Amino acid sequence: MMLSASKSPLDRVAAHVRDMPPSGIRDFFEIVSTMKDVISLGIGEPDFASPWKIRESAIYSLERGVTHYTSNLGLLSLRKAIAGYLGQTYQLDYNPADEILVTVGVSEGLDLALRAILEPGDEVIYHEPCYVSYNPLISFAHGVPVGVVTTAEDDFRLTREAVEAKITPKTKALLLNFPNNPTGAALGEKDLHALAALAVEHDLLVITDEIYAELTYEGTHTSIASLPGMKDRTLFLHGFSKAWAMTGLRLGYACGPKALVGAMMKIHQYSMLCAPITSQEAGLEALRNPADTIAGMKDEYRRRRNYITSCLEDMGLPCVFPRGAFYAFPRVAELGLSSKEFALKLLDEEKVAVVPGTAFGACGKGFVRCSYATSMDEIKEAMVRMARFVKRLA
Amino acid sequence: MDELLKLLKENARETPENLARMLNQSVEEIQRRIQDYEKRGVIRGYQAVVNRDALDSDLVTAVIEVKVTPEREGGFNHIAKRISKFEEVSSLYLMSGTFDLLLFVSGRDLKEVAWFVAEKLATIPGVLSTATHFMLKTYKADGVYMDVEDDVERLKVTP
Ligand SMILES: Cc1ncc(COP(=O)(O)O)c(C=O)c1O
């Protein structure tokens, strides 16, 4: 009997996974984590612990022995609370029975949505700079990621024209994220309506990641899913990570027409079974008086945003005024360094960590992301150090 | 409460420059508003929040419930003001419920507080009865935790 030559472990890895470059955030993390006394503006999660009443209700559920699997869709009580919340806050109308799926964060929701809709070669249009997972998740689902560039000159708006230029017969979906990580951009009503109209004209599905919806500091957030005619062609993804400061509890939800949510649920039931019940119990508490629960944190973020943008302006680093999320995305190109060089040098000389803009897509070149999900005291010190650094460079 | 007041309540030492940045107003405007609060008596003072338990002192604080007879004219005000004049009394509130006044009283030691209650407080005409509770440990005061908990580790860079 012939023995075939043994493959190396790397050879066993599927090509589309092997060939995926590691996240630009990851390398930077490796460098930062070896250093001491760094003030990090590189963190994409709230510095707050989850509000105590939320933690307390999770503890209480454990005390009662609530430790079992839930329905694949998630606790019905939680789905009802989500439906009520979305109806009241964003004028969205989803049936808790079959149009809402509780997921392990928006991360899982995204993965499920893409896997449920994509055939090999289908194209998904998304806008850059953007959250690091979009491009890889589309590829892992055997789709083709098609990035649209948004620019600081245009306040990182996503226009109908820019999207339209990328539409081909293979385009299956448009993936949106406003308020945006890493730019803090929000979409105005006009752009929102224009994009909705475009989706209708070209019969596209819209996947909308609105995880920062509550953290909108100027005006109120409007979901594209709430526009006329959009519900049937939109998958709405949301979760508790950001506004409720529950990142590590891993809780989110996907809402959409029954057939699409049902398809996502098919994958979810075999791969995940259900979201952790302790987190679902916490989520129920999070949706009791949600506006009051998040108000204090939101006010604090708004003040930090004002603070950080005014300091950046004084330093001479131009920055599109972030309307939501908790990031400022200043331009550093004028200082003669690439965004990565800027970030490394700032880290080395002043021990302040920011994330190079290129981690969020090639068009992030010349920018860095400064997260203000860090205490005001740390932000103050970081701004002093950064100003000193910029002055030396200039 | 107004956002500026809230910020000053959290940290009275915050500079007008920083407050101006946070609230997106000019430094002059912030200074003018603070002065206005002071003039109108909305801001009555600025104090450090001291963790007494961290000090090497035997200073004790008692919370004292006091029942009094209100006066025909002036109600509780007259007697409350009179009691508040003692420098041992750090706080004094008029309460609803089974007693009338709630006092926070500090002294060098138990004896001193006991003496104050017996000799000064209980003998004031109109004071009907007192109930004294000594405070043993402060966990949180004015929204500030007295024990510093270890920081929870967060990853230094995340997406
Ligand atoms: C735009 C965006 N979407 C999704 C996520 C992931 O969220 P979750 O914790 O719900 O998986 C993040 C987290 O940084 C994000 O910024």
XYZ file of C-alpha atoms and ligand atoms in Angstrom:
569
model
C 0.000 0.000 0.000
C 1.297 3.435 -0.982
C 1.508 5.983 1.767
C 1.012 9.492 0.487
C 3.425 12.138 1.690
C 2.276 13.813 4.869
C 0.979 17.361 4.416
C 2.361 20.122 6.589
C -0.173 21.545 9.037
C -0.250 24.755 7.006
C -1.090 22.811 3.856
C -4.204 21.571 5.583
C -5.525 25.091 5.987
C -8.049 26.087 3.340
C -6.491 28.417 0.788
C -8.986 31.230 1.276
C -8.218 31.251 4.980
C -4.472 30.827 4.609
C -4.233 33.671 2.130
C -6.156 36.127 4.287
C -3.688 38.695 5.636
C -3.736 39.154 9.419
C -5.613 42.177 10.734
C -3.611 45.415 10.786
C -4.871 45.915 14.308
C -3.383 42.641 15.418
C 0.254 43.543 14.553
C -0.114 46.843 16.247
C -1.600 45.170 19.306
C 1.430 42.881 19.543
C 3.756 45.867 19.697
C 1.682 47.839 22.182
C 1.137 44.909 24.504
C 4.885 44.553 25.121
C 5.102 48.140 26.375
C 4.406 49.531 29.810
C 2.572 52.702 30.856
C 1.022 53.244 27.484
C -2.063 55.437 27.262
C -4.163 53.722 24.682
C -6.506 55.549 22.364
C -6.570 52.344 20.370
C -9.431 50.608 22.101
C -12.668 49.955 20.251
C -14.757 49.152 23.307
C -16.218 51.197 26.151
C -14.021 51.832 29.174
C -17.130 51.609 31.339
C -18.077 48.320 32.932
C -21.634 47.274 32.079
C -24.048 49.255 34.283
C -24.391 47.605 37.672
C -28.098 46.827 37.355
C -27.290 44.811 34.215
C -24.483 42.899 35.886
C -26.643 42.371 38.937
C -29.456 40.830 36.946
C -26.997 38.461 35.254
C -25.746 37.415 38.684
C -29.294 36.928 39.913
C -30.095 34.711 36.933
C -27.097 32.553 37.792
C -28.250 32.334 41.388
C -31.612 31.073 40.209
C -29.895 28.407 38.146
C -30.795 29.906 34.780
C -28.002 28.150 32.927
C -29.669 26.254 30.095
C -29.886 26.532 26.346
C -32.495 28.952 25.117
C -34.616 28.745 21.993
C -32.377 28.997 18.938
C -33.863 32.392 18.206
C -33.137 33.559 21.748
C -35.410 34.060 24.759
C -38.847 35.110 23.578
C -38.983 37.698 26.370
C -35.775 39.249 25.057
C -36.993 39.231 21.456
C -40.169 40.970 22.611
C -38.116 43.549 24.478
C -35.978 44.100 21.368
C -39.070 44.514 19.192
C -40.505 47.027 21.659
C -37.260 48.954 21.879
C -36.723 49.137 18.113
C -40.314 50.167 17.551
C -40.149 52.963 20.061
C -36.681 54.212 19.275
C -36.261 53.745 15.533
C -39.807 53.186 14.242
C -38.855 49.664 13.169
C -41.480 46.969 13.204
C -40.254 43.409 13.676
C -42.225 40.404 14.828
C -40.506 38.750 17.808
C -41.816 35.355 16.670
C -39.844 35.066 13.439
C -38.160 38.308 12.429
C -35.625 38.664 15.248
C -32.646 36.406 15.928
C -30.516 36.896 19.040
C -26.853 36.472 18.112
C -23.443 36.301 19.727
C -22.719 39.949 19.053
C -23.118 41.820 15.808
C -20.042 39.843 14.758
C -22.052 36.659 14.515
C -24.970 38.492 12.943
C -22.691 39.732 10.168
C -21.216 36.313 9.578
C -24.645 34.675 9.460
C -26.052 37.316 7.137
C -23.212 36.936 4.657
C -23.185 33.157 4.778
C -26.938 33.016 4.385
C -27.064 35.138 1.240
C -23.819 34.679 -0.677
C -23.099 32.225 -3.475
C -19.455 31.962 -4.537
C -18.533 35.022 -6.584
C -21.382 37.230 -5.388
C -20.258 40.769 -4.724
C -20.911 42.786 -1.604
C -20.340 46.535 -1.717
C -19.131 48.131 1.509
C -17.545 51.489 2.299
C -14.031 52.158 3.533
C -12.516 53.126 5.925
C -14.521 50.595 7.900
C -14.618 48.044 10.640
C -11.883 45.467 10.111
C -14.150 42.422 9.814
C -16.203 43.283 6.763
C -13.751 42.412 4.023
C -12.582 39.100 5.592
C -16.087 37.961 6.503
C -17.286 38.512 2.943
C -14.325 36.490 1.659
C -14.806 33.697 4.173
C -18.391 33.430 2.929
C -16.960 33.018 -0.607
C -18.203 36.421 -1.671
C -16.213 39.170 -3.325
C -15.663 42.294 -1.239
C -16.044 45.494 -3.238
C -14.892 48.552 -1.314
C -16.145 52.075 -1.954
C -13.842 54.846 -0.841
C -15.210 57.592 1.376
C -13.107 60.688 1.942
C -12.480 63.301 4.599
C -13.064 66.043 1.989
C -16.604 64.744 1.753
C -17.035 64.204 5.543
C -16.804 60.431 4.941
C -20.276 60.494 3.412
C -21.345 57.533 1.346
C -23.016 58.869 -1.772
C -25.367 57.165 -4.127
C -23.027 57.924 -7.039
C -20.007 56.253 -5.410
C -21.990 53.091 -4.736
C -23.665 53.066 -8.121
C -20.283 53.123 -9.854
C -19.455 49.772 -8.250
C -22.687 47.934 -9.022
C -22.364 44.972 -11.406
C -24.738 42.131 -12.275
C -22.982 40.167 -9.520
C -23.763 42.690 -6.783
C -25.870 41.027 -4.143
C -25.792 43.356 -1.203
C -24.756 46.719 0.164
C -23.207 46.669 3.636
C -23.524 49.888 5.636
C -22.139 51.042 8.957
C -23.297 54.407 10.297
C -22.394 55.850 12.760
C -19.071 54.607 11.514
C -16.069 52.918 13.045
C -13.399 54.386 12.523
C -14.505 57.824 11.239
C -17.449 58.662 13.500
C -19.391 59.715 10.396
C -23.171 59.504 10.399
C -25.329 59.559 7.311
C -27.638 62.494 6.612
C -31.278 61.917 5.721
C -30.692 62.866 2.098
C -27.898 60.345 1.543
C -29.876 57.728 3.399
C -32.904 58.189 1.141
C -30.716 58.229 -1.967
C -29.022 54.976 -0.963
C -32.374 53.378 -0.191
C -33.677 54.411 -3.605
C -30.563 52.972 -5.213
C -31.052 49.655 -3.434
C -34.621 49.509 -4.709
C -33.660 50.393 -8.293
C -30.963 47.739 -8.437
C -32.868 45.288 -6.267
C -30.086 45.021 -3.698
C -30.234 43.660 -0.192
C -28.949 46.082 2.449
C -27.095 44.788 5.484
C -26.882 47.576 8.018
C -24.599 47.412 11.044
C -26.050 50.027 13.379
C -24.157 49.028 16.485
C -23.374 52.680 17.308
C -26.930 53.943 16.682
C -27.515 55.226 20.228
C -24.140 56.944 20.269
C -25.300 59.652 17.877
C -24.491 63.070 19.296
C -25.971 65.369 16.682
C -29.661 64.957 15.973
C -31.290 61.546 16.082
C -30.344 58.330 14.357
C -32.472 57.084 11.482
C -32.215 53.491 10.354
C -32.303 52.782 6.649
C -34.534 49.840 7.533
C -37.250 52.280 8.604
C -37.494 54.001 5.214
C -40.495 53.150 3.043
C -40.094 49.899 1.131
C -36.829 48.967 2.841
C -37.910 46.473 5.473
C -38.178 43.592 3.013
C -34.729 44.184 1.613
C -32.828 45.023 4.787
C -31.041 43.004 7.422
C -30.715 45.190 10.492
C -27.864 44.277 12.843
C -27.549 45.691 16.309
C -26.356 44.753 19.756
C -25.484 45.657 23.293
C -21.697 45.970 23.034
C -21.268 49.683 22.597
C -24.035 51.865 24.041
C -24.640 49.452 26.930
C -20.944 48.679 27.447
C -21.474 44.921 27.219
C -18.745 43.889 24.763
C -17.534 40.828 26.647
C -21.062 39.568 27.190
C -21.267 38.971 23.436
C -24.873 39.832 22.712
C -26.468 41.176 19.570
C -29.424 40.611 17.268
C -30.365 40.471 13.625
C -33.746 41.588 12.334
C -35.256 41.271 8.910
C -37.856 39.574 6.792
C -38.821 36.135 8.039
C -37.238 34.197 5.166
C -33.840 35.830 5.633
C -33.828 35.628 9.412
C -34.964 32.017 9.052
C -32.002 31.273 6.786
C -29.585 32.870 9.253
C -31.208 30.951 12.066
C -30.565 27.703 10.177
C -26.822 28.330 10.288
C -26.975 29.685 13.833
C -28.842 26.654 15.193
C -26.209 24.239 13.923
C -23.105 26.313 14.567
C -23.961 28.266 17.704
C -27.190 26.833 19.086
C -27.977 29.988 20.997
C -26.424 33.079 22.532
C -25.301 32.632 26.163
C -28.330 32.710 28.440
C -26.635 34.795 31.129
C -26.014 37.492 28.553
C -29.577 37.260 27.309
C -30.804 37.793 30.870
C -28.501 40.790 31.106
C -29.895 42.051 27.801
C -33.426 41.947 29.187
C -32.364 44.280 31.974
C -30.487 46.479 29.496
C -33.739 47.112 27.648
C -35.621 48.160 30.769
C -35.479 51.998 30.659
C -32.743 51.842 28.032
C -32.485 55.587 27.477
C -31.829 56.254 31.173
C -29.350 53.412 31.375
C -27.132 54.732 28.624
C -27.625 58.491 29.097
C -24.745 59.028 31.521
C -22.243 57.197 29.327
C -23.454 58.927 26.200
C -23.104 62.373 27.810
C -19.587 61.478 28.863
C -18.663 60.340 25.344
C -20.035 63.567 23.919
C -17.871 65.641 26.274
C -14.826 63.549 25.456
C -15.502 63.959 21.766
C -15.728 67.709 22.154
C -12.544 67.693 24.182
C -10.493 65.521 21.877
C -11.572 67.249 18.662
C -10.848 70.672 20.104
C -7.361 69.509 21.175
C -6.685 67.954 17.760
C -7.727 71.177 16.106
C -5.376 73.175 18.331
C -2.553 70.810 17.384
C -3.250 71.496 13.738
C -4.483 67.989 12.944
C -7.570 68.334 10.765
C -10.393 66.049 11.799
C -13.885 65.596 10.401
C -16.192 66.309 13.341
C -17.385 62.868 14.439
C -21.158 62.783 14.747
C -21.353 59.383 16.394
C -19.574 56.266 17.754
C -16.494 56.969 19.923
C -13.708 57.649 17.471
C -11.954 60.684 16.047
C -10.126 60.137 12.768
C -7.615 62.969 12.317
C -5.392 63.429 9.307
C -1.686 63.220 10.036
C -0.392 63.079 6.446
C 0.838 66.687 6.519
C 3.451 65.752 9.111
C 5.384 63.768 6.530
C 4.873 60.337 8.089
C 2.685 57.482 6.954
C -0.094 56.612 9.375
C 1.809 53.568 10.558
C 5.042 55.533 11.032
C 3.121 58.197 12.916
C 1.527 55.609 15.197
C 4.807 53.791 15.862
C 6.775 56.956 16.522
C 4.075 58.365 18.789
C 4.043 55.106 20.692
C 7.803 55.004 20.951
C 8.364 58.627 21.937
C 5.265 59.485 23.940
C 3.711 56.128 24.813
C 0.362 56.952 23.299
C -1.279 54.273 21.170
C -3.473 55.225 18.223
C -4.417 52.899 15.385
C -3.025 53.554 11.887
C -5.858 54.415 9.532
C -4.722 51.783 7.042
C -5.980 49.080 9.425
C -9.453 50.139 8.243
C -8.775 49.987 4.519
C -6.206 51.387 2.125
C -7.983 54.753 1.978
C -7.299 55.206 5.695
C -3.808 56.146 4.556
C -2.672 59.371 6.178
C -5.120 59.089 9.090
C -5.062 57.600 12.571
C -7.954 56.501 14.741
C -8.146 57.929 18.260
C -10.746 56.222 20.387
C -12.306 58.284 23.149
C -13.621 55.229 24.951
C -10.983 55.976 27.559
C -11.259 58.014 30.739
C -11.169 61.782 30.468
C -8.027 61.866 32.607
C -6.236 59.578 30.179
C -7.484 61.544 27.207
C -6.198 64.772 28.741
C -2.755 63.311 29.282
C -2.724 61.697 25.840
C -3.583 65.040 24.225
C -0.752 66.788 26.086
C 1.700 64.153 24.874
C 0.364 64.125 21.354
C 0.528 67.917 21.082
C 4.161 67.817 22.225
C 4.874 65.137 19.643
C 3.195 66.969 16.786
C 5.026 70.174 17.686
C 8.357 68.360 17.481
C 7.471 66.975 14.050
C 6.226 70.223 12.597
C -28.937 69.365 36.842
C -27.063 71.556 34.412
C -24.131 69.753 32.769
C -21.580 72.288 34.006
C -22.761 71.859 37.601
C -22.690 68.099 37.237
C -19.092 68.214 36.054
C -18.066 70.524 38.891
C -19.816 68.276 41.406
C -17.731 65.387 40.104
C -14.516 67.360 40.005
C -14.502 70.878 41.349
C -10.872 71.329 40.320
C -11.583 70.909 36.623
C -10.090 73.922 34.860
C -12.278 76.357 32.933
C -10.139 75.543 29.863
C -10.988 71.849 30.046
C -14.634 72.518 30.842
C -14.786 74.813 27.843
C -13.448 72.083 25.567
C -15.819 69.453 26.925
C -18.904 71.617 26.700
C -17.933 73.302 23.460
C -18.117 76.795 24.934
C -15.618 79.589 25.354
C -13.467 79.809 28.478
C -14.969 83.226 29.236
C -18.478 81.831 29.037
C -17.597 79.018 31.456
C -15.982 81.450 33.895
C -18.972 83.749 33.713
C -21.379 80.888 34.412
C -19.378 79.620 37.376
C -19.239 83.109 38.874
C -22.944 83.418 38.378
C -23.555 80.138 40.222
C -21.366 81.334 43.054
C -23.084 84.710 43.261
C -26.533 83.184 43.299
C -25.502 80.757 46.011
C -26.109 77.700 43.843
C -22.487 76.722 44.395
C -21.855 77.053 48.121
C -18.253 75.875 48.221
C -15.621 73.458 46.999
C -14.280 70.620 49.137
C -12.008 67.630 48.874
C -13.640 64.232 49.373
C -11.477 62.788 52.140
C -11.332 59.120 52.979
C -11.308 59.372 56.747
C -10.598 55.660 57.140
C -7.275 56.178 55.414
C -6.228 58.748 57.990
C -4.479 57.869 61.186
C -7.108 59.423 63.415
C -9.791 58.356 65.847
C -12.223 60.947 64.618
C -15.707 59.490 64.861
C -18.895 60.455 63.109
C -22.380 59.794 64.382
C -25.675 60.012 62.607
C -28.256 61.298 65.029
C -32.004 61.200 64.657
C -33.693 63.969 66.579
C -37.351 64.484 67.417
C -38.311 68.051 68.142
C -41.423 70.086 68.816
C -41.989 72.500 65.966
C -42.675 76.046 67.003
C -45.878 77.857 66.316
C -44.113 80.339 64.103
C -41.200 79.246 61.959
C -41.881 75.508 62.259
C -38.600 73.631 62.401
C -36.414 76.405 61.068
C -35.572 78.105 64.287
C -34.466 75.020 66.182
C -32.730 73.553 63.119
C -30.684 76.704 62.670
C -29.818 76.770 66.318
C -28.546 73.185 66.204
C -26.660 73.761 62.977
C -24.565 76.494 64.619
C -22.612 73.949 66.662
C -19.407 73.278 64.813
C -19.625 69.582 65.723
C -22.599 69.343 63.338
C -21.354 68.819 59.803
C -24.719 68.204 58.123
C -28.308 68.677 59.138
C -31.474 67.733 57.295
C -35.187 68.017 57.949
C -36.748 64.603 57.384
C -40.141 63.087 56.855
C -41.032 59.999 58.890
C -40.616 58.958 62.489
C -38.150 61.660 63.446
C -37.624 65.246 62.362
C -33.964 66.194 62.066
C -31.017 64.126 60.892
C -27.600 65.276 62.036
C -24.092 64.255 61.138
C -21.870 64.976 64.084
C -18.132 64.480 64.328
C -15.895 64.388 67.358
C -12.384 63.376 68.426
C -13.739 60.200 69.985
C -16.901 58.483 71.174
C -16.856 60.287 74.444
C -16.763 63.684 72.874
C -19.768 62.929 70.680
C -21.645 61.394 73.599
C -20.948 64.508 75.637
C -22.197 66.738 72.827
C -25.429 64.775 72.602
C -26.065 64.682 76.326
C -24.941 68.170 77.251
C -25.684 70.275 74.195
C -28.196 68.639 71.940
C -30.578 66.944 74.367
C -30.815 70.000 76.572
C -32.025 72.367 73.870
C -35.629 73.324 74.577
C -37.845 71.623 72.048
C -35.640 68.574 71.571
C -37.792 65.610 72.600
C -35.481 62.680 71.995
C -32.326 61.606 70.185
C -31.044 58.323 68.743
C -27.335 58.148 68.011
C -25.743 55.777 65.485
C -21.983 55.678 65.132
C -20.575 55.173 61.657
C -18.103 52.327 61.450
C -16.778 52.459 57.917
C -17.403 54.499 54.807
C -17.812 52.603 51.555
C -19.127 55.403 49.392
C -19.735 59.074 50.097
C -21.145 61.719 47.779
C -20.929 59.267 44.882
C -17.251 58.509 45.509
C -16.048 55.010 46.380
C -13.611 54.911 49.260
C -12.021 51.606 48.365
C -10.011 51.665 45.188
C -10.668 48.489 43.254
C -8.053 47.002 40.983
C -8.450 48.050 37.399
C -10.007 45.485 35.129
C -7.618 44.592 32.320
C -8.738 45.717 28.871
C -6.887 44.750 25.715
C -4.702 47.679 24.672
C -5.768 47.764 21.034
C -9.047 46.375 19.703
C -10.974 46.870 16.459
C -18.816 48.610 13.332
C -18.742 47.453 14.260
N -19.505 46.375 14.035
C -19.449 45.298 14.837
C -18.595 45.244 15.930
C -18.577 44.009 16.767
O -19.599 44.073 17.700
P -20.028 42.877 18.646
O -19.313 43.079 19.950
O -21.511 43.074 18.802
O -19.695 41.597 17.995
C -17.792 46.354 16.206
C -16.857 46.328 17.352
O -15.873 47.014 17.407
C -17.873 47.483 15.360
O -17.120 48.568 15.591
